[in-house]
Tab-separated table of C-alpha atoms in Angstrom:
chain	number	residue	atom	x	y	z
A	1169	GLU	CA	74.429	73.066	109.472
A	1170	VAL	CA	73.576	76.529	110.751
A	1171	GLN	CA	75.202	79.431	108.940
A	1172	VAL	CA	74.578	83.153	109.063
A	1173	VAL	CA	75.663	85.305	106.137
A	1174	GLU	CA	75.540	89.097	105.979
A	1175	SER	CA	75.656	91.218	102.857
A	1176	GLY	CA	75.115	94.792	101.748
A	1177	GLY	CA	77.941	96.607	103.470
A	1178	GLY	CA	80.227	99.162	101.890
A	1179	LEU	CA	81.206	102.816	101.790
A	1180	VAL	CA	78.544	105.488	102.165
A	1181	HIS	CA	78.644	109.237	102.708
A	1182	PRO	CA	77.401	110.814	105.932
A	1183	GLY	CA	73.643	111.255	105.738
A	1184	GLY	CA	73.321	108.377	103.304
A	1185	SER	CA	71.515	105.056	103.576
A	1186	LEU	CA	72.436	101.396	103.381
A	1187	ARG	CA	70.518	98.175	103.795
A	1188	LEU	CA	72.177	95.121	105.307
A	1189	SER	CA	70.814	91.645	104.695
A	1190	CYS	CA	71.173	88.522	106.802
A	1191	ALA	CA	70.298	85.295	105.027
A	1192	PRO	CA	70.885	82.304	107.261
A	1193	SER	CA	70.743	78.642	106.393
A	1194	GLY	CA	69.861	75.741	108.615
A	1195	PHE	CA	67.067	77.484	110.502
A	1196	ILE	CA	64.020	79.669	109.999
A	1197	VAL	CA	64.475	83.304	111.009
A	1198	SER	CA	60.867	83.664	112.122
A	1199	SER	CA	61.358	80.876	114.657
A	1200	ASN	CA	64.169	82.684	116.448
A	1201	TYR	CA	64.862	86.178	117.599
A	1202	MET	CA	67.557	87.823	115.496
A	1203	SER	CA	69.870	90.682	116.343
A	1204	TRP	CA	72.380	93.002	114.798
A	1205	VAL	CA	75.521	93.730	116.788
A	1206	ARG	CA	78.257	96.071	115.630
A	1207	GLN	CA	81.906	96.597	116.432
A	1208	ALA	CA	83.769	99.773	115.544
A	1209	PRO	CA	87.438	99.305	114.605
A	1210	GLY	CA	89.446	98.454	117.702
A	1211	LYS	CA	86.383	98.779	119.951
A	1212	GLY	CA	84.041	96.455	121.801
A	1213	LEU	CA	80.712	94.953	120.867
A	1214	GLU	CA	77.656	97.188	120.693
A	1215	TRP	CA	74.160	95.723	120.506
A	1216	VAL	CA	72.117	97.462	117.800
A	1217	SER	CA	68.697	95.898	117.390
A	1218	VAL	CA	66.557	92.777	117.815
A	1219	ILE	CA	63.459	91.381	116.134
A	1220	TYR	CA	61.471	88.718	117.955
A	1221	SER	CA	59.382	85.902	116.525
A	1222	ASP	CA	56.216	87.893	117.224
A	1223	GLY	CA	57.622	90.815	115.235
A	1224	LYS	CA	58.439	93.071	118.168
A	1225	THR	CA	61.530	95.178	117.629
A	1226	PHE	CA	63.889	97.055	119.920
A	1227	TYR	CA	66.783	99.395	119.223
A	1228	ALA	CA	69.810	100.874	120.914
A	1229	ASP	CA	69.340	104.560	121.707
A	1230	SER	CA	72.243	105.382	119.385
A	1231	VAL	CA	70.315	104.176	116.326
A	1232	LYS	CA	66.690	104.667	117.344
A	1233	GLY	CA	64.755	106.567	114.702
A	1234	ARG	CA	67.443	105.993	112.059
A	1235	PHE	CA	67.727	102.207	111.774
A	1236	THR	CA	64.936	99.724	111.122
A	1237	ILE	CA	65.137	95.971	111.555
A	1238	SER	CA	62.729	93.857	109.564
A	1239	ARG	CA	62.168	90.329	108.367
A	1240	ASP	CA	60.952	88.743	105.140
A	1241	ASN	CA	59.715	85.280	106.018
A	1242	SER	CA	59.302	84.288	102.354
A	1243	LYS	CA	63.011	84.926	101.798
A	1244	ASN	CA	64.081	83.775	105.264
A	1245	THR	CA	66.019	87.000	105.540
A	1246	VAL	CA	66.481	89.710	108.148
A	1247	TYR	CA	67.328	93.272	107.165
A	1248	LEU	CA	68.788	96.330	108.792
A	1249	GLN	CA	67.830	99.523	107.008
A	1250	MET	CA	70.240	102.247	108.045
A	1251	ASN	CA	69.329	105.863	107.274
A	1252	SER	CA	70.922	109.176	108.175
A	1253	LEU	CA	74.224	107.418	108.617
A	1254	ARG	CA	76.925	109.075	110.680
A	1255	VAL	CA	80.681	108.640	110.758
A	1256	GLU	CA	80.300	106.977	114.171
A	1257	ASP	CA	78.137	104.235	112.606
A	1258	SER	CA	81.238	102.884	110.870
A	1259	ALA	CA	81.764	99.359	112.120
A	1260	VAL	CA	81.661	95.682	111.328
A	1261	TYR	CA	78.024	94.654	111.620
A	1262	TYR	CA	77.243	91.141	112.774
A	1263	CYS	CA	73.942	89.347	112.330
A	1264	ALA	CA	73.355	86.922	115.183
A	1265	ARG	CA	70.746	84.273	115.935
A	1266	GLY	CA	69.095	84.436	119.317
A	1267	GLY	CA	69.015	81.414	121.549
A	1268	GLN	CA	65.965	79.906	123.188
A	1269	TRP	CA	63.687	82.693	124.307
A	1270	ARG	CA	62.716	83.146	127.893
A	1271	ARG	CA	61.986	86.275	129.848
A	1272	GLY	CA	65.136	88.109	130.806
A	1273	SER	CA	67.369	86.105	128.501
A	1274	LEU	CA	69.172	87.556	125.498
A	1275	TYR	CA	72.009	85.593	123.989
A	1276	PHE	CA	73.330	84.743	120.550
A	1277	ASP	CA	74.369	81.240	119.596
A	1278	TYR	CA	75.281	81.736	115.947
A	1279	TRP	CA	77.009	84.738	114.416
A	1280	GLY	CA	77.769	85.733	110.866
A	1281	GLN	CA	81.279	86.614	109.753
A	1282	GLY	CA	80.423	90.309	109.839
A	1283	ILE	CA	80.126	92.958	107.145
A	1284	LEU	CA	81.996	96.248	107.094
A	1285	VAL	CA	80.131	99.530	106.895
A	1286	THR	CA	82.221	102.653	106.405
A	1287	VAL	CA	80.635	106.080	106.645
A	1288	SER	CA	82.992	108.706	105.302
A	1289	SER	CA	83.031	111.733	103.058
B	939	GLN	CA	81.190	104.033	128.525
B	940	SER	CA	79.635	100.563	128.658
B	941	VAL	CA	76.622	99.784	130.819
B	942	LEU	CA	78.365	96.631	132.036
B	943	THR	CA	81.837	97.013	133.538
B	944	GLN	CA	84.631	94.560	132.825
B	945	PRO	CA	88.351	94.829	133.597
B	946	PRO	CA	90.229	95.863	130.449
B	947	SER	CA	92.724	93.046	130.777
B	948	VAL	CA	93.641	89.964	132.777
B	949	SER	CA	96.578	87.617	132.495
B	950	ALA	CA	97.713	84.290	133.843
B	951	ALA	CA	100.160	81.521	133.059
B	952	PRO	CA	99.318	78.402	131.043
B	953	GLY	CA	97.546	75.813	133.136
B	954	GLN	CA	96.372	78.353	135.675
B	955	LYS	CA	92.884	79.684	136.348
B	956	VAL	CA	91.532	83.147	135.640
B	957	THR	CA	88.263	84.910	136.386
B	958	ILE	CA	86.715	87.820	134.526
B	959	SER	CA	84.139	89.960	136.265
B	960	CYS	CA	81.160	91.784	134.810
B	961	SER	CA	79.424	94.365	136.971
B	962	GLY	CA	76.026	95.860	136.283
B	963	SER	CA	72.889	96.960	138.080
B	964	THR	CA	69.413	95.816	139.012
B	965	SER	CA	68.119	96.938	135.606
B	966	ASN	CA	70.352	94.473	133.789
B	967	ILE	CA	72.369	91.711	135.483
B	968	GLY	CA	70.389	91.884	138.708
B	969	ASN	CA	67.159	90.801	137.038
B	970	ASN	CA	68.202	89.109	133.813
B	971	TYR	CA	70.408	86.331	132.528
B	972	VAL	CA	74.025	86.837	131.537
B	973	SER	CA	75.878	85.444	128.536
B	974	TRP	CA	79.590	85.371	127.756
B	975	TYR	CA	81.393	85.463	124.412
B	976	GLN	CA	84.925	84.779	123.240
B	977	GLN	CA	86.295	86.737	120.305
B	978	LEU	CA	89.553	85.514	118.842
B	979	PRO	CA	91.497	88.090	116.796
B	980	GLY	CA	89.860	88.783	113.460
B	981	THR	CA	86.893	86.492	114.039
B	982	ALA	CA	83.246	86.766	115.045
B	983	PRO	CA	82.258	86.358	118.704
B	984	LYS	CA	81.510	82.842	119.919
B	985	LEU	CA	79.012	81.975	122.637
B	986	LEU	CA	80.666	80.444	125.716
B	987	ILE	CA	78.028	80.731	128.446
B	988	TYR	CA	74.326	81.563	128.386
B	989	ASP	CA	71.666	82.009	131.054
B	990	ASN	CA	74.368	82.698	133.662
B	991	ASP	CA	75.948	79.283	133.858
B	992	LYS	CA	74.972	77.066	130.913
B	993	ARG	CA	77.472	75.898	128.335
B	994	PRO	CA	76.455	75.276	124.709
B	995	SER	CA	77.393	71.909	123.309
B	996	GLY	CA	81.022	71.824	122.276
B	997	ILE	CA	82.226	74.293	124.904
B	998	PRO	CA	84.633	72.532	127.277
B	999	ASP	CA	83.906	72.507	130.992
B	1000	ARG	CA	87.079	74.561	131.533
B	1001	PHE	CA	84.723	77.484	130.974
B	1002	SER	CA	82.172	78.292	133.682
B	1003	GLY	CA	79.818	81.106	134.542
B	1004	SER	CA	78.188	82.353	137.692
B	1005	LYS	CA	76.067	85.263	138.842
B	1006	SER	CA	75.531	86.887	142.195
B	1007	GLY	CA	73.365	89.950	142.630
B	1008	THR	CA	74.349	92.527	140.034
B	1009	SER	CA	77.639	90.883	139.049
B	1010	ALA	CA	78.643	87.916	136.952
B	1011	THR	CA	81.885	86.025	136.581
B	1012	LEU	CA	83.454	83.960	133.836
B	1013	GLY	CA	85.975	81.387	134.981
B	1014	ILE	CA	88.521	79.651	132.798
B	1015	THR	CA	90.669	76.832	134.172
B	1016	GLY	CA	93.605	75.015	132.613
B	1017	LEU	CA	94.539	78.066	130.545
B	1018	GLN	CA	95.892	77.453	127.071
B	1019	THR	CA	97.603	79.841	124.688
B	1020	GLY	CA	94.629	79.371	122.402
B	1021	ASP	CA	92.433	81.036	125.022
B	1022	GLU	CA	94.057	84.396	124.316
B	1023	ALA	CA	91.138	86.490	123.138
B	1024	ASP	CA	88.716	89.234	124.062
B	1025	TYR	CA	85.852	88.200	126.323
B	1026	TYR	CA	82.512	89.992	126.565
B	1027	CYS	CA	79.546	89.697	128.886
B	1028	GLY	CA	76.065	90.599	127.729
B	1029	THR	CA	72.504	90.779	128.949
B	1030	TRP	CA	69.173	92.570	128.560
B	1031	ASP	CA	68.631	95.923	130.219
B	1032	ASN	CA	65.075	96.602	131.397
B	1033	SER	CA	65.544	100.370	131.677
B	1034	LEU	CA	67.022	100.715	128.204
B	1035	SER	CA	64.728	98.052	126.718
B	1036	GLY	CA	67.678	96.715	124.821
B	1037	GLY	CA	70.704	94.502	124.891
B	1038	VAL	CA	73.961	95.596	126.499
B	1039	PHE	CA	77.527	94.332	126.440
B	1040	GLY	CA	80.485	94.876	128.671
B	1041	GLY	CA	83.481	96.753	127.315
B	1042	GLY	CA	85.423	93.538	126.885
B	1043	THR	CA	88.407	91.983	128.645
B	1044	LYS	CA	91.599	91.021	126.870
B	1045	LEU	CA	93.008	87.761	128.205
B	1046	THR	CA	96.729	87.214	127.903
B	1047	VAL	CA	98.165	83.778	128.614
B	1048	LEU	CA	101.740	84.483	129.609
């Protein structure tokens, strides 16, 4: 059975750092593209970042230069390192598995339950 | 301000049909595939439609997707009270080199 589990959220001060982990079961992270998607309280979904099987990474403009997505194949885990955090980064962060890759297609077939990140002084 | 535009809300009676639109541009919907997600209150999003019109296994055929030019549409027939949720469209944007979502549409089944 496929499951996606996030961890590492919590309360952090503005300017601080946090690392989220995504440790799925039932599939190998390096065989799929993986994304982080966030949702601020009462707001819609916002795509954050993606890492492809070949290691290529892409970021939303709102987090570029501050967040880094990475993957540890030996631990079958995907990470989101978040630096220089801002109040507006507060959200539930979802880790999501990408579907079958083909050019022009980006979709997510399995999602974690989400982890809350609160940035506040 | 979302890159993809959805109506904030739609409503219909049980048993009826509803459509939700998603409008974009040539840098996103016009040249890429669209997916749709259902988010029930307090839960993670769930994939309903991918690659414009494909349903994952387990998604009933009451849900359908289509795309024309720079717009996409999600259709839901035989509405049930359990369909009350927020619905989001998503795709890749070539200009942004990133994923984008619509602002979401709240479906109310009256």
